[in-house]
Amino acid sequence: AQRVTQPEKLLSVFKGAPVELKCNYSYSGSPELFWYVQYSRQRLQLLLRHISRESIKGFTADLNKGETSFHLKKPFAQEEDSAMYYCALPTQGGSEKLVFGKGMKLTVNP
Amino acid sequence: EAGVTQFPSHSVIEKGQTVTLRCDPISGHDNLYWYRRVMGKEIKFLLHFVKESKQDESGMPNNRFLAERTGGTYSTLKVQPAELEDSGVYFCASSLRGTGPSYEQYFGPGTRLTVT
């Protein structure tokens, strides 16, 4: 069964520090992975997807099939990065439904 | 564009009552999804519509939940009778119709349901 694990619930850093939000997945075949973000009082929105291979708001994520990981990284965190971050995986079989990790709350302190 | 909208934003009902949640997807989006986040747990899939047809309802917890999407536009999710464990945030998402999972799902703001 497809599964997404975000091992840490909370991460608190100071502005300018590097951040890494961990995500591990379980999937047979070639997965497609996403990071979603929910800022305070805003809706859940797509941050980035691995097939795009792009950097959004300074964040990057590399798919590591050997380690079955898709960690989200940013070299210099900003206060506006404070939010809930969810790693997600679309399931196989045509439904395209998303399987989410439990989420991680990132707090960037001034 | 307003994006996906949901109504109400918050609902407080007593155990045994009925509640109906509504979702209006982005115009032109054939795919409509319902998800739920129960406190302390991950966001979980409930069901998926393609236009007015139920593509996948494997995540519906039991027969107290009924979802409809008449005419392939807005969708309703009715809980009858509500139980305490139904409390949580119900999200709706929509996406363009596609043959693979690459189409971004756009989420609504959610409806916070509290059953007392």
Short mmCIF file of C-alpha atoms in Angstrom, two decimals:
data_model
loop_
_atom_site.label_atom_id
_atom_site.label_comp_id
_atom_site.label_asym_id
_atom_site.label_seq_id
_atom_site.Cartn_x
_atom_site.Cartn_y
_atom_site.Cartn_z
CA ALA A 1 0.00 0.00 0.00
CA GLN A 2 1.12 3.52 -0.66
CA ARG A 3 2.24 5.35 2.43
CA VAL A 4 3.87 8.67 3.27
CA THR A 5 5.81 9.20 6.47
CA GLN A 6 6.81 12.53 7.91
CA PRO A 7 8.76 11.52 10.99
CA GLU A 8 8.86 14.90 12.69
CA LYS A 9 5.80 16.89 13.76
CA LEU A 10 7.51 20.12 14.69
CA LEU A 11 10.57 22.04 13.60
CA SER A 12 11.60 25.38 15.01
CA VAL A 13 14.54 27.34 13.60
CA PHE A 14 15.83 30.88 13.53
CA LYS A 15 15.63 33.07 10.48
CA GLY A 16 18.50 32.39 8.12
CA ALA A 17 19.04 28.82 9.29
CA PRO A 18 18.79 25.90 6.88
CA VAL A 19 15.75 23.68 7.07
CA GLU A 20 15.06 20.14 5.97
CA LEU A 21 11.60 18.63 6.23
CA LYS A 22 11.78 14.89 5.90
CA CYS A 23 9.44 12.72 3.85
CA ASN A 24 9.69 9.02 3.18
CA TYR A 25 7.32 7.05 1.02
CA SER A 26 6.26 3.53 0.23
CA TYR A 27 5.28 2.93 -3.39
CA SER A 28 5.73 0.27 -6.02
CA GLY A 29 6.80 1.74 -9.31
CA SER A 30 7.78 5.30 -10.18
CA PRO A 31 6.15 7.67 -7.74
CA GLU A 32 5.08 11.22 -8.28
CA LEU A 33 5.48 13.27 -5.11
CA PHE A 34 4.26 16.65 -3.96
CA TRP A 35 4.81 19.05 -1.15
CA TYR A 36 1.74 21.01 -0.04
CA VAL A 37 1.85 23.95 2.33
CA GLN A 38 -0.80 25.58 4.49
CA TYR A 39 0.01 29.05 5.83
CA SER A 40 -1.91 30.39 8.78
CA ARG A 41 -5.54 31.11 7.84
CA GLN A 42 -4.95 30.10 4.23
CA ARG A 43 -5.92 27.05 2.25
CA LEU A 44 -3.76 24.09 1.42
CA GLN A 45 -1.75 24.81 -1.71
CA LEU A 46 0.77 23.02 -3.83
CA LEU A 47 4.33 24.12 -3.11
CA LEU A 48 6.21 21.93 -5.53
CA ARG A 49 6.21 18.59 -7.29
CA HIS A 50 9.22 16.47 -8.07
CA ILE A 51 8.61 16.23 -11.81
CA SER A 52 8.93 20.00 -12.15
CA ARG A 53 12.44 20.00 -10.73
CA GLU A 54 12.02 23.65 -9.88
CA SER A 55 12.68 25.78 -6.86
CA ILE A 56 9.68 27.51 -5.33
CA LYS A 57 10.17 30.22 -2.71
CA GLY A 58 13.71 28.94 -2.31
CA PHE A 59 12.58 25.39 -1.52
CA THR A 60 13.82 22.35 -3.40
CA ALA A 61 13.09 18.66 -3.06
CA ASP A 62 14.92 15.78 -4.65
CA LEU A 63 13.42 12.38 -5.15
CA ASN A 64 15.78 9.68 -3.89
CA LYS A 65 14.44 6.33 -5.03
CA GLY A 66 17.16 4.39 -3.24
CA GLU A 67 16.21 5.87 0.10
CA THR A 68 12.53 6.33 -0.89
CA SER A 69 12.72 9.91 0.29
CA PHE A 70 11.57 13.31 -0.92
CA HIS A 71 12.96 15.72 1.64
CA LEU A 72 12.15 19.43 1.35
CA LYS A 73 15.06 21.80 1.83
CA LYS A 74 15.74 25.48 2.03
CA PRO A 75 19.18 26.90 2.74
CA PHE A 76 18.03 30.09 4.50
CA ALA A 77 14.63 30.02 6.18
CA GLN A 78 12.48 33.15 6.35
CA GLU A 79 9.78 34.05 8.88
CA GLU A 80 7.13 33.81 6.16
CA ASP A 81 8.02 30.14 5.69
CA SER A 82 6.28 29.35 8.97
CA ALA A 83 3.46 26.98 8.04
CA MET A 84 2.25 23.38 8.01
CA TYR A 85 3.94 21.29 5.35
CA TYR A 86 2.50 18.08 3.96
CA CYS A 87 4.19 15.54 1.76
CA ALA A 88 1.74 13.78 -0.58
CA LEU A 89 1.67 10.93 -3.03
CA PRO A 90 -1.00 10.22 -5.68
CA THR A 91 -2.14 6.62 -5.55
CA GLN A 92 -2.03 4.15 -8.37
CA GLY A 93 -5.12 2.84 -10.02
CA GLY A 94 -6.72 5.79 -11.73
CA SER A 95 -8.35 7.56 -8.81
CA GLU A 96 -5.52 10.07 -8.50
CA LYS A 97 -6.38 10.56 -4.87
CA LEU A 98 -3.63 11.89 -2.66
CA VAL A 99 -2.12 10.07 0.29
CA PHE A 100 -0.77 12.59 2.78
CA GLY A 101 1.79 12.44 5.51
CA LYS A 102 0.77 13.68 8.93
CA GLY A 103 2.29 17.06 8.29
CA MET A 104 5.00 19.07 9.95
CA LYS A 105 4.73 22.48 11.54
CA LEU A 106 7.65 24.72 10.70
CA THR A 107 8.22 27.78 12.84
CA VAL A 108 10.84 30.29 11.80
CA ASN A 109 11.72 32.64 14.62
CA PRO A 110 13.05 36.18 14.08
CA GLU B 1 -11.25 33.48 -9.91
CA ALA B 2 -12.55 32.56 -6.45
CA GLY B 3 -11.08 29.09 -6.41
CA VAL B 4 -12.71 26.19 -4.67
CA THR B 5 -15.29 27.36 -2.17
CA GLN B 6 -16.84 25.48 0.73
CA PHE B 7 -19.82 26.19 2.90
CA PRO B 8 -20.16 26.49 5.81
CA SER B 9 -16.73 27.36 7.13
CA HIS B 10 -17.65 26.02 10.55
CA SER B 11 -20.50 23.88 11.82
CA VAL B 12 -21.29 22.84 15.36
CA ILE B 13 -23.98 20.20 15.77
CA GLU B 14 -25.10 17.72 18.36
CA LYS B 15 -24.58 14.02 18.09
CA GLY B 16 -27.40 12.48 16.12
CA GLN B 17 -28.13 15.55 14.02
CA THR B 18 -27.62 15.89 10.30
CA VAL B 19 -25.17 18.19 8.58
CA THR B 20 -24.66 18.92 4.89
CA LEU B 21 -21.41 20.36 3.60
CA ARG B 22 -21.15 21.97 0.21
CA CYS B 23 -18.28 22.34 -2.20
CA ASP B 24 -18.13 24.44 -5.36
CA PRO B 25 -15.16 23.45 -7.50
CA ILE B 26 -13.29 25.64 -9.93
CA SER B 27 -15.35 26.05 -13.08
CA GLY B 28 -14.37 23.49 -15.70
CA HIS B 29 -12.79 21.06 -13.25
CA ASP B 30 -14.30 17.63 -13.77
CA ASN B 31 -12.48 16.03 -10.85
CA LEU B 32 -13.79 16.72 -7.38
CA TYR B 33 -12.36 15.18 -4.21
CA TRP B 34 -13.39 15.13 -0.58
CA TYR B 35 -10.78 14.69 2.17
CA ARG B 36 -10.97 14.83 5.94
CA ARG B 37 -8.51 15.62 8.69
CA VAL B 38 -9.43 14.33 12.10
CA MET B 39 -7.53 15.99 14.94
CA GLY B 40 -4.07 14.62 15.36
CA LYS B 41 -4.23 12.52 12.24
CA GLU B 42 -3.32 12.89 8.61
CA ILE B 43 -5.53 14.24 5.86
CA LYS B 44 -7.41 11.26 4.45
CA PHE B 45 -9.21 10.74 1.19
CA LEU B 46 -12.96 10.19 1.28
CA LEU B 47 -14.11 10.05 -2.32
CA HIS B 48 -13.58 11.22 -5.88
CA PHE B 49 -16.08 12.36 -8.49
CA VAL B 50 -15.48 12.65 -12.20
CA LYS B 51 -18.23 14.96 -13.28
CA GLU B 52 -21.35 13.50 -11.64
CA SER B 53 -20.02 9.95 -11.33
CA LYS B 54 -18.36 8.49 -8.27
CA GLN B 55 -14.97 7.28 -9.42
CA ASP B 56 -13.74 6.08 -6.05
CA GLU B 57 -15.53 6.12 -2.72
CA SER B 58 -13.21 3.73 -0.93
CA GLY B 59 -12.42 6.28 1.77
CA MET B 60 -15.98 6.86 2.95
CA PRO B 61 -15.99 5.70 6.57
CA ASN B 62 -19.51 4.23 6.69
CA ASN B 63 -23.01 4.56 5.34
CA ARG B 64 -23.75 7.61 7.47
CA PHE B 65 -21.87 9.60 4.84
CA LEU B 66 -23.53 10.39 1.54
CA ALA B 67 -21.95 12.44 -1.22
CA GLU B 68 -23.61 13.75 -4.33
CA ARG B 69 -22.64 15.81 -7.32
CA THR B 70 -25.77 16.35 -9.31
CA GLY B 71 -25.14 17.85 -12.72
CA GLY B 72 -21.41 17.56 -12.29
CA THR B 73 -21.00 20.97 -10.71
CA TYR B 74 -21.13 21.49 -6.97
CA SER B 75 -21.03 18.61 -4.51
CA THR B 76 -22.61 17.98 -1.14
CA LEU B 77 -21.47 15.70 1.64
CA LYS B 78 -24.15 14.77 4.14
CA VAL B 79 -23.49 13.16 7.48
CA GLN B 80 -26.57 11.55 9.02
CA PRO B 81 -26.64 10.94 11.93
CA ALA B 82 -23.45 12.64 13.05
CA GLU B 83 -21.25 10.98 15.65
CA LEU B 84 -18.54 12.45 17.86
CA GLU B 85 -15.76 10.85 15.80
CA ASP B 86 -16.95 12.73 12.71
CA SER B 87 -15.48 15.94 14.08
CA GLY B 88 -12.68 17.31 11.95
CA VAL B 89 -11.93 19.49 8.98
CA TYR B 90 -13.47 18.46 5.68
CA PHE B 91 -11.60 19.59 2.58
CA CYS B 92 -12.77 19.66 -0.97
CA ALA B 93 -10.39 19.79 -3.92
CA SER B 94 -10.82 19.96 -7.66
CA SER B 95 -8.64 19.41 -10.68
CA LEU B 96 -8.81 19.30 -14.44
CA ARG B 97 -9.68 15.97 -15.93
CA GLY B 98 -6.64 13.99 -16.94
CA THR B 99 -5.41 10.50 -17.45
CA GLY B 100 -2.72 10.65 -14.81
CA PRO B 101 -2.02 12.15 -11.40
CA SER B 102 -0.11 15.12 -12.71
CA TYR B 103 -3.03 17.51 -12.51
CA GLU B 104 -2.77 19.81 -9.53
CA GLN B 105 -5.54 19.54 -6.99
CA TYR B 106 -6.78 22.91 -5.79
CA PHE B 107 -8.11 22.87 -2.28
CA GLY B 108 -10.93 24.74 -0.67
CA PRO B 109 -10.58 26.40 2.73
CA GLY B 110 -12.25 23.49 4.49
CA THR B 111 -15.28 23.11 6.73
CA ARG B 112 -14.57 22.59 10.40
CA LEU B 113 -17.20 20.23 11.79
CA THR B 114 -17.62 19.90 15.54
CA VAL B 115 -19.99 17.26 16.87
CA THR B 116 -20.86 17.66 20.54
#
